[in-house]
Short mmCIF file of N, CA and C in Angstrom, two decimals:
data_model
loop_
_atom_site.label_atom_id
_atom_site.label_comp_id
_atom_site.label_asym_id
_atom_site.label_seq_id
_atom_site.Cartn_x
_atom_site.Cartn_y
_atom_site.Cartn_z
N UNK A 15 124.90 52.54 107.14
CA UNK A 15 123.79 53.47 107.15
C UNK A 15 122.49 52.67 107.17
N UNK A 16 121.47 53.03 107.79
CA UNK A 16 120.87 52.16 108.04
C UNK A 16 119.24 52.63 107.00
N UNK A 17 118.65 51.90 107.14
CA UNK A 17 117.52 52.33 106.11
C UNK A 17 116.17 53.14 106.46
N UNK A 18 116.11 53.69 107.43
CA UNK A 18 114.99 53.93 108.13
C UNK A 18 114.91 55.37 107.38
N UNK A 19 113.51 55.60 106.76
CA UNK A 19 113.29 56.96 106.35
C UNK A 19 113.01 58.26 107.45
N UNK A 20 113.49 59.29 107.47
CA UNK A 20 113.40 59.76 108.51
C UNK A 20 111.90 60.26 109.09
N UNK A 21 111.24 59.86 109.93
CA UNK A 21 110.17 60.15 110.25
C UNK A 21 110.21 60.54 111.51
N UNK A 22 109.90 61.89 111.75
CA UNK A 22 110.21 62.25 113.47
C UNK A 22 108.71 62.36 114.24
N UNK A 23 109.08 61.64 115.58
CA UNK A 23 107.47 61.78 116.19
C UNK A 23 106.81 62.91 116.50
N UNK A 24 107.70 64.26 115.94
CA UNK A 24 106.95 65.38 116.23
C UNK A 24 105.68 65.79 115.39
N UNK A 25 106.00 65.01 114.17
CA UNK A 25 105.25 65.22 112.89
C UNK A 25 103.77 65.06 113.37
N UNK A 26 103.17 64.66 114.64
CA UNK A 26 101.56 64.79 115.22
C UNK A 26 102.03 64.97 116.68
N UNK A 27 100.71 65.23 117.13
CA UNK A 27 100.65 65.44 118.52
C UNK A 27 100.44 64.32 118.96
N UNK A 28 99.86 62.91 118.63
CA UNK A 28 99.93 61.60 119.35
C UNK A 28 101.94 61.09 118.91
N UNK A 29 102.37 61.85 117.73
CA UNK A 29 103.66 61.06 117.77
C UNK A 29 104.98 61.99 118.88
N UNK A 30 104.26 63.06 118.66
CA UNK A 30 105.18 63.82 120.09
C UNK A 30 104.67 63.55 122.00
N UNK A 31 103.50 63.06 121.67
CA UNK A 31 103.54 62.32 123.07
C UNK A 31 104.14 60.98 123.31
N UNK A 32 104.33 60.11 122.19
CA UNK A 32 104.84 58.74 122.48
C UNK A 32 106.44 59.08 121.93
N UNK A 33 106.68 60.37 122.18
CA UNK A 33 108.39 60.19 121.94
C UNK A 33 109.00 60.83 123.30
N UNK A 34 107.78 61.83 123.96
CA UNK A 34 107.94 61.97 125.35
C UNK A 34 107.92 60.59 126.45
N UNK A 35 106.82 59.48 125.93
CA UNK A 35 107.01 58.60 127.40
C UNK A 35 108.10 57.79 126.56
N UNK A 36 108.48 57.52 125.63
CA UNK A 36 109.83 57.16 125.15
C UNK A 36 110.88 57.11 126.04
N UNK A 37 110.97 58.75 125.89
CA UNK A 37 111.97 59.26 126.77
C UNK A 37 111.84 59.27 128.13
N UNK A 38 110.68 59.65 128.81
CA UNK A 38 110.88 59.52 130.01
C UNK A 38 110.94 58.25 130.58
N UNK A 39 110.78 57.14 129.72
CA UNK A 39 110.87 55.52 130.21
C UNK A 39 112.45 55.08 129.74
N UNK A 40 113.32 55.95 128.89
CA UNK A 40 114.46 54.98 128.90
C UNK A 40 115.64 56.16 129.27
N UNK A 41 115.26 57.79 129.02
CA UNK A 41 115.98 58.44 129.60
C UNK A 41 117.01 59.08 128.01
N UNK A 42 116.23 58.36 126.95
CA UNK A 42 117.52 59.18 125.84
C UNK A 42 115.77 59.02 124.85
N UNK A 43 116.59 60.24 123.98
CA UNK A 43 115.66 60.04 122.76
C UNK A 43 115.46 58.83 122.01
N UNK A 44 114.32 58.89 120.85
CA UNK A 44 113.91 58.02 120.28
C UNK A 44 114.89 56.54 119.55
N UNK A 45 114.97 55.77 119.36
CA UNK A 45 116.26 55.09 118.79
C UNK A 45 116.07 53.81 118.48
N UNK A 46 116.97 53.31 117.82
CA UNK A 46 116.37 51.44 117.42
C UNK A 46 115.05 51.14 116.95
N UNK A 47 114.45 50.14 117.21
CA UNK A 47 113.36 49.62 116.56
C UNK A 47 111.87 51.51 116.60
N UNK A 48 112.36 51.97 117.58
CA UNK A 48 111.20 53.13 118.00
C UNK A 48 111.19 54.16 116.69
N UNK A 49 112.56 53.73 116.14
CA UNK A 49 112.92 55.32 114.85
C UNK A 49 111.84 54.84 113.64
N UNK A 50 111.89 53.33 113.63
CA UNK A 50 111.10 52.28 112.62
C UNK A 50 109.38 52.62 112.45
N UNK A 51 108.85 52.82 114.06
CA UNK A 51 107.38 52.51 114.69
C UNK A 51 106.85 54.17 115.27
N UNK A 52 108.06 54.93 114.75
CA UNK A 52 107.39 56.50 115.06
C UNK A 52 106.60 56.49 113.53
N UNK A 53 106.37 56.15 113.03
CA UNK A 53 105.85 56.52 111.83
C UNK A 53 104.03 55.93 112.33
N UNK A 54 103.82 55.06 112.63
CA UNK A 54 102.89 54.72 112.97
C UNK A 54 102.47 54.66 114.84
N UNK A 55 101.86 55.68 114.86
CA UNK A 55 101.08 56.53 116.72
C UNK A 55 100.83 54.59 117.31
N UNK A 56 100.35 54.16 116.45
CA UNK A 56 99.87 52.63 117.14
C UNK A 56 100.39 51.73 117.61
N UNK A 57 101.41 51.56 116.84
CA UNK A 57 102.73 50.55 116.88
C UNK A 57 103.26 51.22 117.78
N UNK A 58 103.44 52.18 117.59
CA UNK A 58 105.06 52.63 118.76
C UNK A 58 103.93 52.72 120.15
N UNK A 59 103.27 53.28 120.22
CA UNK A 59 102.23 53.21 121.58
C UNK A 59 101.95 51.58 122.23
N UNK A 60 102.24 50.59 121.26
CA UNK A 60 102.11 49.38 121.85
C UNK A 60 103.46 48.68 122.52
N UNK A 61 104.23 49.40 121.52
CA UNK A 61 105.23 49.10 121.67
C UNK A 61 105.89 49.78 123.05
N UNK A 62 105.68 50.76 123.08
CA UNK A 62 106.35 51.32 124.28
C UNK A 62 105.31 50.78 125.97
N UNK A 63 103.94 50.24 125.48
CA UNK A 63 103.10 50.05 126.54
C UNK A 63 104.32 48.52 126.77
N UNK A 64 104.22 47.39 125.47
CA UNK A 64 104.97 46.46 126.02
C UNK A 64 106.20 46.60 126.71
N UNK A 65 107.03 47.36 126.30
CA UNK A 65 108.20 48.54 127.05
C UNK A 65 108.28 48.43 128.55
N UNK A 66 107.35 49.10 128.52
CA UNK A 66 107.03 49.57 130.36
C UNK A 66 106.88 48.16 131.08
N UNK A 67 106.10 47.16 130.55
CA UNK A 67 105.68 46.37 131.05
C UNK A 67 106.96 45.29 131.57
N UNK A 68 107.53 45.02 130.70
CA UNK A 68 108.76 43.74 130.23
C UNK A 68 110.28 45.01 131.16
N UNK A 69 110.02 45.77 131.30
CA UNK A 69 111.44 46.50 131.25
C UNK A 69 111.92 46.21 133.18
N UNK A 70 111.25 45.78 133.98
CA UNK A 70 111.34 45.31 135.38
C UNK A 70 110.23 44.60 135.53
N UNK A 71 110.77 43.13 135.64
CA UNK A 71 110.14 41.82 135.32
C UNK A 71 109.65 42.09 136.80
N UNK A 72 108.07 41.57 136.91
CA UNK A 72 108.05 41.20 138.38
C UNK A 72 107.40 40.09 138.62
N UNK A 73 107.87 38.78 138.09
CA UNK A 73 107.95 37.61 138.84
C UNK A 73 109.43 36.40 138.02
N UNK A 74 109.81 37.15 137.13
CA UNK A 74 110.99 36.58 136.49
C UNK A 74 112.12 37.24 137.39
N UNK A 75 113.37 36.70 137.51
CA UNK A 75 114.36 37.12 137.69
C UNK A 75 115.23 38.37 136.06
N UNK A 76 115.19 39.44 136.89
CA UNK A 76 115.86 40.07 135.68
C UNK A 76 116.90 39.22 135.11
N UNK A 77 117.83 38.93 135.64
CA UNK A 77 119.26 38.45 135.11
C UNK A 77 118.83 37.28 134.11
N UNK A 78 117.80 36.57 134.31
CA UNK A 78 117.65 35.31 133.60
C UNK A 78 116.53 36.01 132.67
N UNK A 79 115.78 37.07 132.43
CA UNK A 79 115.32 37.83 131.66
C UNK A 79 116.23 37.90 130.37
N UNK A 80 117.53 38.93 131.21
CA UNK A 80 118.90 39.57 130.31
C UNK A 80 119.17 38.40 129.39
N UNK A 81 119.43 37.49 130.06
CA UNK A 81 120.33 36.28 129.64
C UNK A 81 119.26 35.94 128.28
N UNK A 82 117.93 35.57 128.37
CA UNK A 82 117.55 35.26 127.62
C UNK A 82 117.44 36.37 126.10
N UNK A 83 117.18 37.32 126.09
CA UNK A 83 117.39 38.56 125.72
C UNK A 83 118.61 38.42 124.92
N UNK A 84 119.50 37.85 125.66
CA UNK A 84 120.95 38.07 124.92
C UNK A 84 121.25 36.98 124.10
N UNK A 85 120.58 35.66 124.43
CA UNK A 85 120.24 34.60 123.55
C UNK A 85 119.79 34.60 122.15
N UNK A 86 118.52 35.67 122.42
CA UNK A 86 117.82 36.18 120.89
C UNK A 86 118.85 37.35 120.18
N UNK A 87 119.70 37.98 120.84
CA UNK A 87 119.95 39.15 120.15
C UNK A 87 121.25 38.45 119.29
N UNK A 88 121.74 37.57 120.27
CA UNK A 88 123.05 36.90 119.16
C UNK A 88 122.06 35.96 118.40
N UNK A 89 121.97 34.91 118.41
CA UNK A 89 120.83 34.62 117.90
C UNK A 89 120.82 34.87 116.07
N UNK A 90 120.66 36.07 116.30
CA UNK A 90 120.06 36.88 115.12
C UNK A 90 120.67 37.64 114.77
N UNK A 91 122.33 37.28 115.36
CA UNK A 91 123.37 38.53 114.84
C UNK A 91 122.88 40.06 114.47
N UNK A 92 121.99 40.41 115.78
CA UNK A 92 121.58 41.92 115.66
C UNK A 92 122.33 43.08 116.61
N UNK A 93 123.51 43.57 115.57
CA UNK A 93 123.78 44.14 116.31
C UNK A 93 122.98 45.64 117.59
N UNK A 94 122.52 46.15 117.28
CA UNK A 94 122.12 47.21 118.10
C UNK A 94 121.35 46.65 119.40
N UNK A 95 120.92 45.11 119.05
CA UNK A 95 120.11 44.70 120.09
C UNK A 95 121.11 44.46 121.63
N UNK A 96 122.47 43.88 120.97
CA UNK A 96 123.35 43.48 121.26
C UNK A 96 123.73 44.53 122.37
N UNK A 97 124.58 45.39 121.29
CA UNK A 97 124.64 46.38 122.12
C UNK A 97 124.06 47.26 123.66
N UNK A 98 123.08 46.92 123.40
CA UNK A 98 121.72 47.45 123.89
C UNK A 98 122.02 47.32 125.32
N UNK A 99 121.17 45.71 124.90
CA UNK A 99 120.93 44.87 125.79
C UNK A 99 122.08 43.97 126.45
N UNK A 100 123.41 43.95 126.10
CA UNK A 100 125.02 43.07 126.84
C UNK A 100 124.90 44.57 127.93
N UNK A 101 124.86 45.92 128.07
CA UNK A 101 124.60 46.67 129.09
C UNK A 101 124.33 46.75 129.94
N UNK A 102 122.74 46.69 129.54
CA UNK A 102 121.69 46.58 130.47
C UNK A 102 121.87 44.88 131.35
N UNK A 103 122.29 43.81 130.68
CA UNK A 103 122.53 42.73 130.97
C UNK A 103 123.23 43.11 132.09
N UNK A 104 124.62 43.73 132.15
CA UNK A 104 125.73 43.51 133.47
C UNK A 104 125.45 44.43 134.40
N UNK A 105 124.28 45.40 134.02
CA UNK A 105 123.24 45.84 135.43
C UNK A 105 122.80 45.25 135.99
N UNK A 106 122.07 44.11 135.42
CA UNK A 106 120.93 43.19 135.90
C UNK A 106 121.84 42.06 136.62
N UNK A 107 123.05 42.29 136.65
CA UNK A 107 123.90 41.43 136.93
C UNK A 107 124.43 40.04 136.80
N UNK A 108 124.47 40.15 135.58
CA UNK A 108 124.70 39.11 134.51
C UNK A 108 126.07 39.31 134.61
N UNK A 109 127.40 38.26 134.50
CA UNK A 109 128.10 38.18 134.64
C UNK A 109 128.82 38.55 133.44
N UNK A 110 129.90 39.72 132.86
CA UNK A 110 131.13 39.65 132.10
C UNK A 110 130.86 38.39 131.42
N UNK A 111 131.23 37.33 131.96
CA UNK A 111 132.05 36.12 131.59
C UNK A 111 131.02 35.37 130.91
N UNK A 112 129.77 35.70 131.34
CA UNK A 112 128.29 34.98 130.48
C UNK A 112 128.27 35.73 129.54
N UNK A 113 128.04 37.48 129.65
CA UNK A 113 127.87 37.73 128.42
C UNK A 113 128.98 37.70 127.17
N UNK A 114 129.83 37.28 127.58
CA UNK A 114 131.01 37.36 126.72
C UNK A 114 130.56 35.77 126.32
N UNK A 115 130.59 34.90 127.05
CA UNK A 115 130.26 33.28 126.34
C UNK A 115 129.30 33.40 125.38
N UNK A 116 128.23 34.16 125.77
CA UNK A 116 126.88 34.05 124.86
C UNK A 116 127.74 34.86 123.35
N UNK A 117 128.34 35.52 123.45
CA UNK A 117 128.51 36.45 122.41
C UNK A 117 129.60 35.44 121.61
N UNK A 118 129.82 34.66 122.20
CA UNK A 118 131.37 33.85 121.97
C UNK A 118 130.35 32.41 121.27
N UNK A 119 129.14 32.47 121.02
CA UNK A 119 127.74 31.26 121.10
C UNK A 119 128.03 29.91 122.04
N UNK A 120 128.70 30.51 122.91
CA UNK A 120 128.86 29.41 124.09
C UNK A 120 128.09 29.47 125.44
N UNK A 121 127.49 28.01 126.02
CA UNK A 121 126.99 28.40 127.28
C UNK A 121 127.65 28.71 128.44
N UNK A 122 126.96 29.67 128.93
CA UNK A 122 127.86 30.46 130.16
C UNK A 122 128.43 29.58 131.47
N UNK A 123 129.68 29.36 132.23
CA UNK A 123 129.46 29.10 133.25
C UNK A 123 129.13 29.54 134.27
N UNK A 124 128.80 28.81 135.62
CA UNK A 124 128.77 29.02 136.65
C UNK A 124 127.53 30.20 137.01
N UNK A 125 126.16 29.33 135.82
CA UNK A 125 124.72 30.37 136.24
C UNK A 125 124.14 30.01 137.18
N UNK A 126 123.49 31.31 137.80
CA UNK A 126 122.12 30.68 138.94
C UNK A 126 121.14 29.36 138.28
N UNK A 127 120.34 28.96 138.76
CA UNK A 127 119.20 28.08 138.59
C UNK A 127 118.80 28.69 136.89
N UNK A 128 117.87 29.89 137.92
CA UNK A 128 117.26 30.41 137.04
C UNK A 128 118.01 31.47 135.42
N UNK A 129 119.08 31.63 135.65
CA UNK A 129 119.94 32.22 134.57
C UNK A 129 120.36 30.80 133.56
N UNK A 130 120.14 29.52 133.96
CA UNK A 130 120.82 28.24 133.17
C UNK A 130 118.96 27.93 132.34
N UNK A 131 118.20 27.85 133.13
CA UNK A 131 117.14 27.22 132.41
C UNK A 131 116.59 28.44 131.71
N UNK A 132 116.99 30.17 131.73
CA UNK A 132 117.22 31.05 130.90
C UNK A 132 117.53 30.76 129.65
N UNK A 133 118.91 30.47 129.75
CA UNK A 133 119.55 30.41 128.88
C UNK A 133 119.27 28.97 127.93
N UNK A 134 118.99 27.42 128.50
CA UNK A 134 118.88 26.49 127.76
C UNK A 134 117.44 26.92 127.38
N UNK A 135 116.17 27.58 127.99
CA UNK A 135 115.23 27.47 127.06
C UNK A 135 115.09 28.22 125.86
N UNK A 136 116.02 29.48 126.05
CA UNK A 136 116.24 30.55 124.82
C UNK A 136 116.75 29.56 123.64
N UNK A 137 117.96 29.08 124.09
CA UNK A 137 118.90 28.29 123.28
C UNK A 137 118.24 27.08 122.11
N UNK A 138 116.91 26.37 122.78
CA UNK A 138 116.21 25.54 122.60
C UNK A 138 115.43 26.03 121.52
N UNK A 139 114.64 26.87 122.14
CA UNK A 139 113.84 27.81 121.48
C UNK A 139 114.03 28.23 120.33
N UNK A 140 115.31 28.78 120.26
CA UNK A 140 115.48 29.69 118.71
C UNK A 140 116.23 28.32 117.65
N UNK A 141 116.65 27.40 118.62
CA UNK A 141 117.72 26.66 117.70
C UNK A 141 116.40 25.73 117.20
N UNK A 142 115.38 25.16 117.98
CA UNK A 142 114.29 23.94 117.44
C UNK A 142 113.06 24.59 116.97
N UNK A 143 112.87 26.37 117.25
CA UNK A 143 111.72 26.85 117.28
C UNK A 143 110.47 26.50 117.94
N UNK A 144 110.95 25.59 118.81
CA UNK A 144 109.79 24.97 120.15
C UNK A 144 111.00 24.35 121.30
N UNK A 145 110.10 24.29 122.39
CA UNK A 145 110.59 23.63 123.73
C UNK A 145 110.27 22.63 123.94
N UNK A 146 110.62 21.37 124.82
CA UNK A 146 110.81 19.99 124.42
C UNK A 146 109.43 20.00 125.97
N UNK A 147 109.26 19.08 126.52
CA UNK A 147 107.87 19.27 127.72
C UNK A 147 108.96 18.87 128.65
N UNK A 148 110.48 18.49 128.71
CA UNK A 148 111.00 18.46 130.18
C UNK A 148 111.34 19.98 130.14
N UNK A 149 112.00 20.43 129.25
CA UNK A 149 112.82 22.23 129.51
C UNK A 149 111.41 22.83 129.90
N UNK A 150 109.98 22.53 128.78
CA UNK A 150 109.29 23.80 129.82
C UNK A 150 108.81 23.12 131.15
N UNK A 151 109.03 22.08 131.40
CA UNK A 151 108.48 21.69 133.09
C UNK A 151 109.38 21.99 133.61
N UNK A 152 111.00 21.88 133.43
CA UNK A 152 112.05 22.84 134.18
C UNK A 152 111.61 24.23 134.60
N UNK A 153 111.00 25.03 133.01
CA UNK A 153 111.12 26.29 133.59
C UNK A 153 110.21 26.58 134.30
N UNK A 154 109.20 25.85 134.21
CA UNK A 154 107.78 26.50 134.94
C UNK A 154 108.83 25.85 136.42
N UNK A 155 109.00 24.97 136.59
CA UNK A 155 109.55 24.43 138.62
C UNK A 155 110.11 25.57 138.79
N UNK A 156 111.06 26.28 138.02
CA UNK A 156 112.58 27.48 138.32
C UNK A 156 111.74 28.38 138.51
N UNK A 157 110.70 28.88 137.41
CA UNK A 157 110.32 29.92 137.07
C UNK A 157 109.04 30.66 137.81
N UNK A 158 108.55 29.32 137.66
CA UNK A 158 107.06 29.43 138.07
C UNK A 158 105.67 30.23 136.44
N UNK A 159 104.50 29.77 136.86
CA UNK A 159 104.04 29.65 134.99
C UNK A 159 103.84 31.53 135.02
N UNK A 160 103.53 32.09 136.19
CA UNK A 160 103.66 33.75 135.69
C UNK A 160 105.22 34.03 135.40
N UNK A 161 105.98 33.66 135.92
CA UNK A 161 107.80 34.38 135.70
C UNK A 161 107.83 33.45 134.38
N UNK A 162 107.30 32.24 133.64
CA UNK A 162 107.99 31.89 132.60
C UNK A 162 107.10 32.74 131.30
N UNK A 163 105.83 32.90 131.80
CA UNK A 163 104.93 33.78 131.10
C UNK A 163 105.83 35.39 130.56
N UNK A 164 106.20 35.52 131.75
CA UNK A 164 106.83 36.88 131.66
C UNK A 164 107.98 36.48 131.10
N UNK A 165 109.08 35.71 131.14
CA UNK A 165 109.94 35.66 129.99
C UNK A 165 110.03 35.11 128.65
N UNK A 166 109.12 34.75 128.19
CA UNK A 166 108.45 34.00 127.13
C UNK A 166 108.22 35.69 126.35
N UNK A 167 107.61 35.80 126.92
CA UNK A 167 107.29 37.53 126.32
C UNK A 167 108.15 38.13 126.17
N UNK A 168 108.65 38.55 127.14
CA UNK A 168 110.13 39.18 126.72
C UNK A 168 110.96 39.20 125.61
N UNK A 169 111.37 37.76 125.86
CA UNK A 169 112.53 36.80 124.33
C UNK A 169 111.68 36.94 123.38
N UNK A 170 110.33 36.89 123.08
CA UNK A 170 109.20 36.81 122.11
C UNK A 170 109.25 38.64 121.73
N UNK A 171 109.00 39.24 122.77
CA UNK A 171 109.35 40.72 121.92
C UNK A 171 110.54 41.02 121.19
N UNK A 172 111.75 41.15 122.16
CA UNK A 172 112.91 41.07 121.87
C UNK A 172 112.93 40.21 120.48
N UNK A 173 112.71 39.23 120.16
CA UNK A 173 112.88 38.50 118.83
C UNK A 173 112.36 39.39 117.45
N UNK A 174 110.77 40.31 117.82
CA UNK A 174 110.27 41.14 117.06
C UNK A 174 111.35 42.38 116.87
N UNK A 175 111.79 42.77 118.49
CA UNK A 175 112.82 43.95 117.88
C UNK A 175 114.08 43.82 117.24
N UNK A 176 114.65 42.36 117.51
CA UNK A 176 115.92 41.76 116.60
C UNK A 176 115.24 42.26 114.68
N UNK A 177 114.28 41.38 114.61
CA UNK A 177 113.97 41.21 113.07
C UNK A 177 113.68 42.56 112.88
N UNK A 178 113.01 43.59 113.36
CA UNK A 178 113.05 45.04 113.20
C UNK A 178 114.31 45.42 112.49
N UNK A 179 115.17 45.35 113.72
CA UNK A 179 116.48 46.15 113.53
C UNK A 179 117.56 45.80 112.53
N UNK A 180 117.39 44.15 112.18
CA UNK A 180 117.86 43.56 111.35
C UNK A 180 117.53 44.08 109.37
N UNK A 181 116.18 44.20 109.92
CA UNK A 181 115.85 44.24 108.45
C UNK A 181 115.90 46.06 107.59
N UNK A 182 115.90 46.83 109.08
CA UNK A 182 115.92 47.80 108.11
C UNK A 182 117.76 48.42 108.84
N UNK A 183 118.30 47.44 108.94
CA UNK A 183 120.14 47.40 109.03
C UNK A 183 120.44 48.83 110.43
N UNK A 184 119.75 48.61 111.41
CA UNK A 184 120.21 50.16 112.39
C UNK A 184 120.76 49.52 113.18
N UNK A 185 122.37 49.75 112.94
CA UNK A 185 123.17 49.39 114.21
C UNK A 185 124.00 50.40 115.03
N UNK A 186 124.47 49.73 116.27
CA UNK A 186 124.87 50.93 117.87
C UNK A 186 125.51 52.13 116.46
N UNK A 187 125.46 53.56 117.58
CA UNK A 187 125.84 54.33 117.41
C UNK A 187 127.20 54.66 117.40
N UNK A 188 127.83 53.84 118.49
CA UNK A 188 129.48 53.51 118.98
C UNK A 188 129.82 52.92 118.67
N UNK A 189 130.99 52.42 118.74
CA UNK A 189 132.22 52.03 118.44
C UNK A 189 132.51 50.68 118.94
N UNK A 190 131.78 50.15 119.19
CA UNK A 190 130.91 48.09 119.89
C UNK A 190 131.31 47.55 119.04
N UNK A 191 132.54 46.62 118.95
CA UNK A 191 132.80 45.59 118.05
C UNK A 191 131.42 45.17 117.77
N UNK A 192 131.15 44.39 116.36
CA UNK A 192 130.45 44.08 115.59
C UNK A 192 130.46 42.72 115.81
N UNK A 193 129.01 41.69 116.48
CA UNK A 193 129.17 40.28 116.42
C UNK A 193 129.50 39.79 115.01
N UNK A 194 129.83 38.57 115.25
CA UNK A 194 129.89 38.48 114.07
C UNK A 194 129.61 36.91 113.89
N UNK A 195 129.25 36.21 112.52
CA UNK A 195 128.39 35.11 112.14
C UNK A 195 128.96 34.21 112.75
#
C-alpha cells in the first residue's frame, strides 16, 4: 500500500485541468509520481509541461532515451518506474533481451551506437554520480550536444520520478514481478 494521501485533482479548477492534459497526454488517468504532485497545481503543471516535452525526444534517439530511463529505474529498484517504462521501452524498440539484461543489472548485447553510449553513460552516471570527459565526448560525437542535452534531462527527470515513487512506496498496479536488490 503505498503512502500517498488521497488528494484528487478535482479538488480546484487548476487541479482538474492538469488531470485533463494528464490524460489527454498519456491516455489513462492520473497515476505514479502525478497522484504525489496533484496536491500541488505547480508541481504537477511543471511536471506534466516536462512530460510533453521529454515524452518524443526530437534530437535523441528514443530507444537510447528508453534504455537510459531503464538504467535509472533499476538503478533505484523502483518498481512502478520499471514497470512503466520496460513497456514503453519495447515500443521504442528496445530489445526483450536488453531490457531483460538491464533488469538482470547486466549490459545489454548487441546495442546500436547510440543505445551502448545510452546505456554506459546512465551506468556511469548513477554508479560515479558524474561522467568521466571521454564518455561525455563519446556522447556528445553519438549524440550530438542538443540529443545529449535532451537525454541528460530525461534520466535527470526520470531519477526525480524514481525518488518520488520510491519514497512514498507506489508500485505497478499488476501483477509485474517485483525487481529485486
Amino acid at each position: 500500500m503505498d503512502r500517498i494521501e488521497t488528494v484528487e485533482p478535482s479538488d480546484s479548477d487548476e487541479g482538474r485541468k492538469q488531470a485533463a492534459r494528464f490524460e489527454a497526454l498519456t491516455g489513462h488517468a492520473v497515476q505514479g509520481p502525478f497522484r504525489v504532485w496533484a496536491a500541488q497545481d505547480g508541481i504537477m503543471s511543471a511536471a506534466i509541461d516536462m512530460l510533453e516535452d521529454l515524452r518524443a525526444p526530437a534530437h535523441a534517439p528514443a530507444a537510447a532515451v528508453k534504455i537510459g530511463i531503464l538504467v535509472i529505474a533499476r538503478h533505484n529498484t523502483c518498481q512502478f518506474e520499471w514497470r512503466t517504462q520496460s513497456v514503453l521501452a519495447l515500443k521504442a524498440g528496445v530489445s526483450e533481451t536488453a531490457v531483460e539484461a538491464i533488469r538482470s543489472r547486466q549490459r545489454p548485447p548487441l546495442m546500436t551506437v547510440e543505445e551502448a553510449i545510452a546505456y554506459d553513460f546512465s551506468t556511469e552516471l548513477m554508479g560515479r554520480r558524474r561522467v568521466s570527459p571521454q564518455t561525455f565526448e563519446r556522447a556528445v560525437d553519438v549524440l550530438g550536444r542538443k540529443g545529449l542535452s535532451e537525454f541528460v534531462t530525461a534520466i535527470g527527470f526520470y531519477e526525480m520520478v524514481a525518488l518520488v515513487l520510491n519514497a512514498y512506496e507506489v508500485f505497478p498496479p499488476d501483477e509485474t514481478p517485483p525487481l529485486t536488490d
